[in-house]
Amino acid sequence: MFTEQVQSTRSAQRDRTRERVLDAAQRLFADRGFTATTVRRIASAAGVSVGTVMTVGDKDALLLAVYDRRIAAVHAAQERIPAPAAGRSAADRIGDLIAPFLDMYDDDLPLAREYGAVLARGTHRTEVFGELGVALVGEFTQILREAGFAGRAEAAARAVYFSYLGLLLAAAAQGTEAGAVRTLLEDVVDVLTAGP
């Protein structure tokens, strides 16, 4: 029993330290930019050693973790999937669903570009392609099922999701504003829902 309490205490301490490091990294990335932020500066701002920061991750991993947290918070704060309403197409509803994520993207375009570059390198794993991606595909599936896709809704939702990711990465690389991403993704959904 004593060993379990010690392990629990250590685990809680590790989690608190990780959160402090990510909070410091997020502040510094926003205030100074990704390139100007060093691991040493993150360590100082978090009140930990450079080695402790590195146990959380290198600078690229920290940026991905910061974005994962932000994306998860946006997702959790969202209300339910936009209900079908007269005059609201599947494209409009999917556009409404991704709008808060695009707003987050537009809040700091230079940092979003860095995020896209880290993702494109493919050297780190991110939750965006895991649990959060699954959740978004599920939401797209529901909207497309309600639009009449029936058995094809999940495959169409995956196509929309991967289009969304591709558009985000392309927008980050080109410095395009998020509004263009929404418009282009709605065009993709319109093409899918129009049929052959």
mmCIF file of C-alpha atoms in Angstrom:
data_model
loop_
_atom_site.group_PDB
_atom_site.id
_atom_site.type_symbol
_atom_site.label_atom_id
_atom_site.label_comp_id
_atom_site.label_asym_id
_atom_site.label_seq_id
_atom_site.Cartn_x
_atom_site.Cartn_y
_atom_site.Cartn_z
ATOM 1 C CA MET A 1 0.000 0.000 0.000
ATOM 2 C CA PHE A 2 2.839 2.404 0.840
ATOM 3 C CA THR A 3 4.445 1.698 -2.556
ATOM 4 C CA GLU A 4 1.173 2.492 -4.353
ATOM 5 C CA GLN A 5 0.902 5.832 -2.512
ATOM 6 C CA VAL A 6 4.492 6.731 -3.415
ATOM 7 C CA GLN A 7 3.903 5.822 -7.067
ATOM 8 C CA SER A 8 0.676 7.809 -7.087
ATOM 9 C CA THR A 9 2.414 10.833 -5.558
ATOM 10 C CA ARG A 10 5.275 10.596 -8.068
ATOM 11 C CA SER A 11 2.858 10.273 -10.953
ATOM 12 C CA ALA A 12 0.899 13.328 -9.793
ATOM 13 C CA GLN A 13 4.144 15.301 -9.402
ATOM 14 C CA ARG A 14 5.247 14.257 -12.906
ATOM 15 C CA ASP A 15 1.904 15.396 -14.316
ATOM 16 C CA ARG A 16 2.128 18.778 -12.535
ATOM 17 C CA THR A 17 5.690 19.275 -13.785
ATOM 18 C CA ARG A 18 4.652 18.387 -17.341
ATOM 19 C CA GLU A 19 1.816 20.923 -17.172
ATOM 20 C CA ARG A 20 4.191 23.631 -15.870
ATOM 21 C CA VAL A 21 6.612 22.936 -18.720
ATOM 22 C CA LEU A 22 3.826 23.029 -21.320
ATOM 23 C CA ASP A 23 2.352 26.207 -19.818
ATOM 24 C CA ALA A 24 5.775 27.880 -19.982
ATOM 25 C CA ALA A 25 6.367 26.665 -23.540
ATOM 26 C CA GLN A 26 2.947 27.892 -24.665
ATOM 27 C CA ARG A 27 3.525 31.361 -23.155
ATOM 28 C CA LEU A 28 7.005 31.682 -24.632
ATOM 29 C CA PHE A 29 5.986 30.406 -28.071
ATOM 30 C CA ALA A 30 3.180 32.986 -28.111
ATOM 31 C CA ASP A 31 5.290 35.849 -26.730
ATOM 32 C CA ARG A 32 8.646 35.272 -28.398
ATOM 33 C CA GLY A 33 7.878 32.939 -31.274
ATOM 34 C CA PHE A 34 8.954 29.362 -31.787
ATOM 35 C CA THR A 35 12.403 30.046 -33.226
ATOM 36 C CA ALA A 36 13.412 32.521 -30.508
ATOM 37 C CA THR A 37 12.271 30.240 -27.699
ATOM 38 C CA THR A 38 14.952 27.958 -26.313
ATOM 39 C CA VAL A 39 14.641 24.883 -24.141
ATOM 40 C CA ARG A 40 16.774 26.692 -21.560
ATOM 41 C CA ARG A 41 14.310 29.596 -21.491
ATOM 42 C CA ILE A 42 11.366 27.175 -21.145
ATOM 43 C CA ALA A 43 13.149 25.494 -18.233
ATOM 44 C CA SER A 44 13.734 28.828 -16.538
ATOM 45 C CA ALA A 45 10.123 29.947 -17.009
ATOM 46 C CA ALA A 46 8.837 26.612 -15.663
ATOM 47 C CA GLY A 47 11.263 26.619 -12.733
ATOM 48 C CA VAL A 48 12.803 23.278 -13.708
ATOM 49 C CA SER A 49 16.067 22.025 -15.174
ATOM 50 C CA VAL A 50 16.745 21.663 -18.894
ATOM 51 C CA GLY A 51 16.882 17.899 -18.310
ATOM 52 C CA THR A 52 13.392 17.972 -16.840
ATOM 53 C CA VAL A 53 12.108 19.851 -19.883
ATOM 54 C CA MET A 54 13.715 17.260 -22.137
ATOM 55 C CA THR A 55 11.896 14.463 -20.303
ATOM 56 C CA VAL A 56 8.697 16.166 -21.428
ATOM 57 C CA GLY A 57 10.065 16.583 -24.949
ATOM 58 C CA ASP A 58 12.321 18.518 -27.257
ATOM 59 C CA LYS A 59 11.110 21.834 -28.660
ATOM 60 C CA ASP A 60 9.215 20.220 -31.550
ATOM 61 C CA ALA A 61 7.484 17.758 -29.217
ATOM 62 C CA LEU A 62 6.582 20.615 -26.875
ATOM 63 C CA LEU A 63 4.977 22.557 -29.724
ATOM 64 C CA LEU A 64 2.916 19.524 -30.729
ATOM 65 C CA ALA A 65 1.870 18.945 -27.113
ATOM 66 C CA VAL A 66 0.893 22.613 -26.743
ATOM 67 C CA TYR A 67 -1.251 22.402 -29.876
ATOM 68 C CA ASP A 68 -2.736 19.080 -28.790
ATOM 69 C CA ARG A 69 -3.826 20.713 -25.523
ATOM 70 C CA ARG A 70 -5.255 23.729 -27.313
ATOM 71 C CA ILE A 71 -7.111 21.601 -29.878
ATOM 72 C CA ALA A 72 -8.450 19.326 -27.131
ATOM 73 C CA ALA A 73 -9.660 22.359 -25.167
ATOM 74 C CA VAL A 74 -11.439 23.774 -28.224
ATOM 75 C CA HIS A 75 -13.017 20.392 -28.896
ATOM 76 C CA ALA A 76 -14.155 19.994 -25.281
ATOM 77 C CA ALA A 77 -15.595 23.525 -25.206
ATOM 78 C CA GLN A 78 -17.628 23.041 -28.332
ATOM 79 C CA GLU A 79 -21.271 22.436 -28.021
ATOM 80 C CA ARG A 80 -22.793 19.464 -29.711
ATOM 81 C CA ILE A 81 -22.631 18.834 -33.427
ATOM 82 C CA PRO A 82 -24.582 21.551 -35.257
ATOM 83 C CA ALA A 83 -28.152 20.291 -35.573
ATOM 84 C CA PRO A 84 -29.675 19.958 -39.004
ATOM 85 C CA ALA A 85 -31.702 23.057 -39.715
ATOM 86 C CA ALA A 86 -33.619 24.322 -42.674
ATOM 87 C CA GLY A 87 -31.199 25.761 -45.176
ATOM 88 C CA ARG A 88 -28.089 24.367 -43.435
ATOM 89 C CA SER A 89 -26.224 22.002 -45.718
ATOM 90 C CA ALA A 90 -23.785 19.332 -44.577
ATOM 91 C CA ALA A 91 -21.005 21.627 -45.838
ATOM 92 C CA ASP A 92 -22.273 24.513 -43.684
ATOM 93 C CA ARG A 93 -22.549 22.284 -40.624
ATOM 94 C CA ILE A 94 -19.030 20.885 -41.073
ATOM 95 C CA GLY A 95 -17.785 24.434 -41.622
ATOM 96 C CA ASP A 96 -19.446 25.460 -38.360
ATOM 97 C CA LEU A 97 -17.885 22.486 -36.585
ATOM 98 C CA ILE A 98 -14.317 23.330 -37.638
ATOM 99 C CA ALA A 99 -14.646 27.119 -37.269
ATOM 100 C CA PRO A 100 -13.345 27.244 -33.661
ATOM 101 C CA PHE A 101 -10.279 25.212 -34.672
ATOM 102 C CA LEU A 102 -9.645 27.575 -37.563
ATOM 103 C CA ASP A 103 -9.997 30.567 -35.252
ATOM 104 C CA MET A 104 -7.294 29.052 -33.053
ATOM 105 C CA TYR A 105 -5.124 28.597 -36.143
ATOM 106 C CA ASP A 106 -5.627 32.243 -37.152
ATOM 107 C CA ASP A 107 -4.788 33.494 -33.633
ATOM 108 C CA ASP A 108 -1.072 32.950 -34.272
ATOM 109 C CA LEU A 109 -0.343 32.221 -37.927
ATOM 110 C CA PRO A 110 3.476 32.127 -37.556
ATOM 111 C CA LEU A 111 3.177 29.537 -34.772
ATOM 112 C CA ALA A 112 0.652 27.571 -36.854
ATOM 113 C CA ARG A 113 3.238 27.495 -39.658
ATOM 114 C CA GLU A 114 5.834 26.094 -37.257
ATOM 115 C CA TYR A 115 3.303 23.508 -36.093
ATOM 116 C CA GLY A 116 2.656 22.494 -39.706
ATOM 117 C CA ALA A 117 6.391 22.213 -40.350
ATOM 118 C CA VAL A 118 6.892 19.978 -37.305
ATOM 119 C CA LEU A 119 3.984 17.775 -38.408
ATOM 120 C CA ALA A 120 5.362 17.586 -41.948
ATOM 121 C CA ARG A 121 8.735 16.374 -40.645
ATOM 122 C CA GLY A 122 6.929 13.372 -39.182
ATOM 123 C CA THR A 123 9.437 12.900 -36.368
ATOM 124 C CA HIS A 124 6.947 13.143 -33.498
ATOM 125 C CA ARG A 125 3.583 11.604 -32.675
ATOM 126 C CA THR A 126 0.600 13.820 -31.954
ATOM 127 C CA GLU A 127 -2.835 13.163 -30.479
ATOM 128 C CA VAL A 128 -4.432 15.146 -33.300
ATOM 129 C CA PHE A 129 -4.031 12.100 -35.514
ATOM 130 C CA GLY A 130 -5.236 9.821 -32.735
ATOM 131 C CA GLU A 131 -8.145 10.358 -30.377
ATOM 132 C CA LEU A 132 -9.090 13.839 -31.559
ATOM 133 C CA GLY A 133 -9.026 12.738 -35.189
ATOM 134 C CA VAL A 134 -11.304 9.827 -34.373
ATOM 135 C CA ALA A 135 -13.721 12.191 -32.616
ATOM 136 C CA LEU A 136 -13.812 14.598 -35.546
ATOM 137 C CA VAL A 137 -14.345 11.779 -38.051
ATOM 138 C CA GLY A 138 -17.229 10.583 -35.857
ATOM 139 C CA GLU A 139 -18.798 14.039 -35.896
ATOM 140 C CA PHE A 140 -18.351 14.351 -39.665
ATOM 141 C CA THR A 141 -19.878 10.865 -40.058
ATOM 142 C CA GLN A 142 -22.984 11.878 -38.123
ATOM 143 C CA ILE A 143 -23.452 15.011 -40.227
ATOM 144 C CA LEU A 144 -22.975 13.097 -43.481
ATOM 145 C CA ARG A 145 -25.276 10.282 -42.353
ATOM 146 C CA GLU A 146 -27.961 12.887 -41.640
ATOM 147 C CA ALA A 147 -27.312 14.269 -45.131
ATOM 148 C CA GLY A 148 -28.271 10.887 -46.601
ATOM 149 C CA PHE A 149 -24.944 9.082 -46.974
ATOM 150 C CA ALA A 150 -26.077 6.006 -45.015
ATOM 151 C CA GLY A 151 -23.425 3.272 -45.428
ATOM 152 C CA ARG A 152 -20.922 5.588 -47.111
ATOM 153 C CA ALA A 153 -20.941 8.228 -44.359
ATOM 154 C CA GLU A 154 -17.846 7.013 -42.510
ATOM 155 C CA ALA A 155 -15.715 6.703 -45.662
ATOM 156 C CA ALA A 156 -16.868 10.147 -46.790
ATOM 157 C CA ALA A 157 -16.111 11.544 -43.310
ATOM 158 C CA ARG A 158 -12.553 10.186 -43.475
ATOM 159 C CA ALA A 159 -12.124 11.821 -46.884
ATOM 160 C CA VAL A 160 -13.360 15.122 -45.443
ATOM 161 C CA TYR A 161 -11.050 14.783 -42.411
ATOM 162 C CA PHE A 162 -7.960 14.105 -44.518
ATOM 163 C CA SER A 163 -8.920 16.959 -46.830
ATOM 164 C CA TYR A 164 -9.174 19.179 -43.757
ATOM 165 C CA LEU A 165 -5.702 18.170 -42.533
ATOM 166 C CA GLY A 166 -4.196 18.653 -45.971
ATOM 167 C CA LEU A 167 -5.789 22.070 -46.325
ATOM 168 C CA LEU A 168 -4.504 23.107 -42.891
ATOM 169 C CA LEU A 169 -0.948 22.021 -43.700
ATOM 170 C CA ALA A 170 -1.069 23.734 -47.088
ATOM 171 C CA ALA A 171 -2.471 26.897 -45.497
ATOM 172 C CA ALA A 172 0.281 26.887 -42.872
ATOM 173 C CA ALA A 173 2.957 26.477 -45.552
ATOM 174 C CA GLN A 174 1.479 29.245 -47.713
ATOM 175 C CA GLY A 175 0.437 31.586 -44.901
ATOM 176 C CA THR A 176 -3.201 31.406 -45.971
ATOM 177 C CA GLU A 177 -5.856 32.524 -43.510
ATOM 178 C CA ALA A 178 -8.153 29.927 -42.020
ATOM 179 C CA GLY A 179 -11.266 31.341 -43.711
ATOM 180 C CA ALA A 180 -9.949 29.978 -46.999
ATOM 181 C CA VAL A 181 -9.584 26.537 -45.411
ATOM 182 C CA ARG A 182 -13.234 26.572 -44.374
ATOM 183 C CA THR A 183 -14.368 27.611 -47.842
ATOM 184 C CA LEU A 184 -12.260 24.948 -49.546
ATOM 185 C CA LEU A 185 -13.390 22.231 -47.132
ATOM 186 C CA GLU A 186 -17.012 23.198 -47.641
ATOM 187 C CA ASP A 187 -16.374 22.859 -51.392
ATOM 188 C CA VAL A 188 -15.063 19.319 -50.786
ATOM 189 C CA VAL A 189 -18.193 18.439 -48.794
ATOM 190 C CA ASP A 190 -20.423 19.986 -51.485
ATOM 191 C CA VAL A 191 -18.733 17.841 -54.155
ATOM 192 C CA LEU A 192 -19.175 14.703 -52.032
ATOM 193 C CA THR A 193 -22.808 15.399 -51.245
ATOM 194 C CA ALA A 194 -23.672 16.345 -54.838
ATOM 195 C CA GLY A 195 -22.981 12.801 -56.003
ATOM 196 C CA PRO A 196 -21.669 11.792 -59.433
#
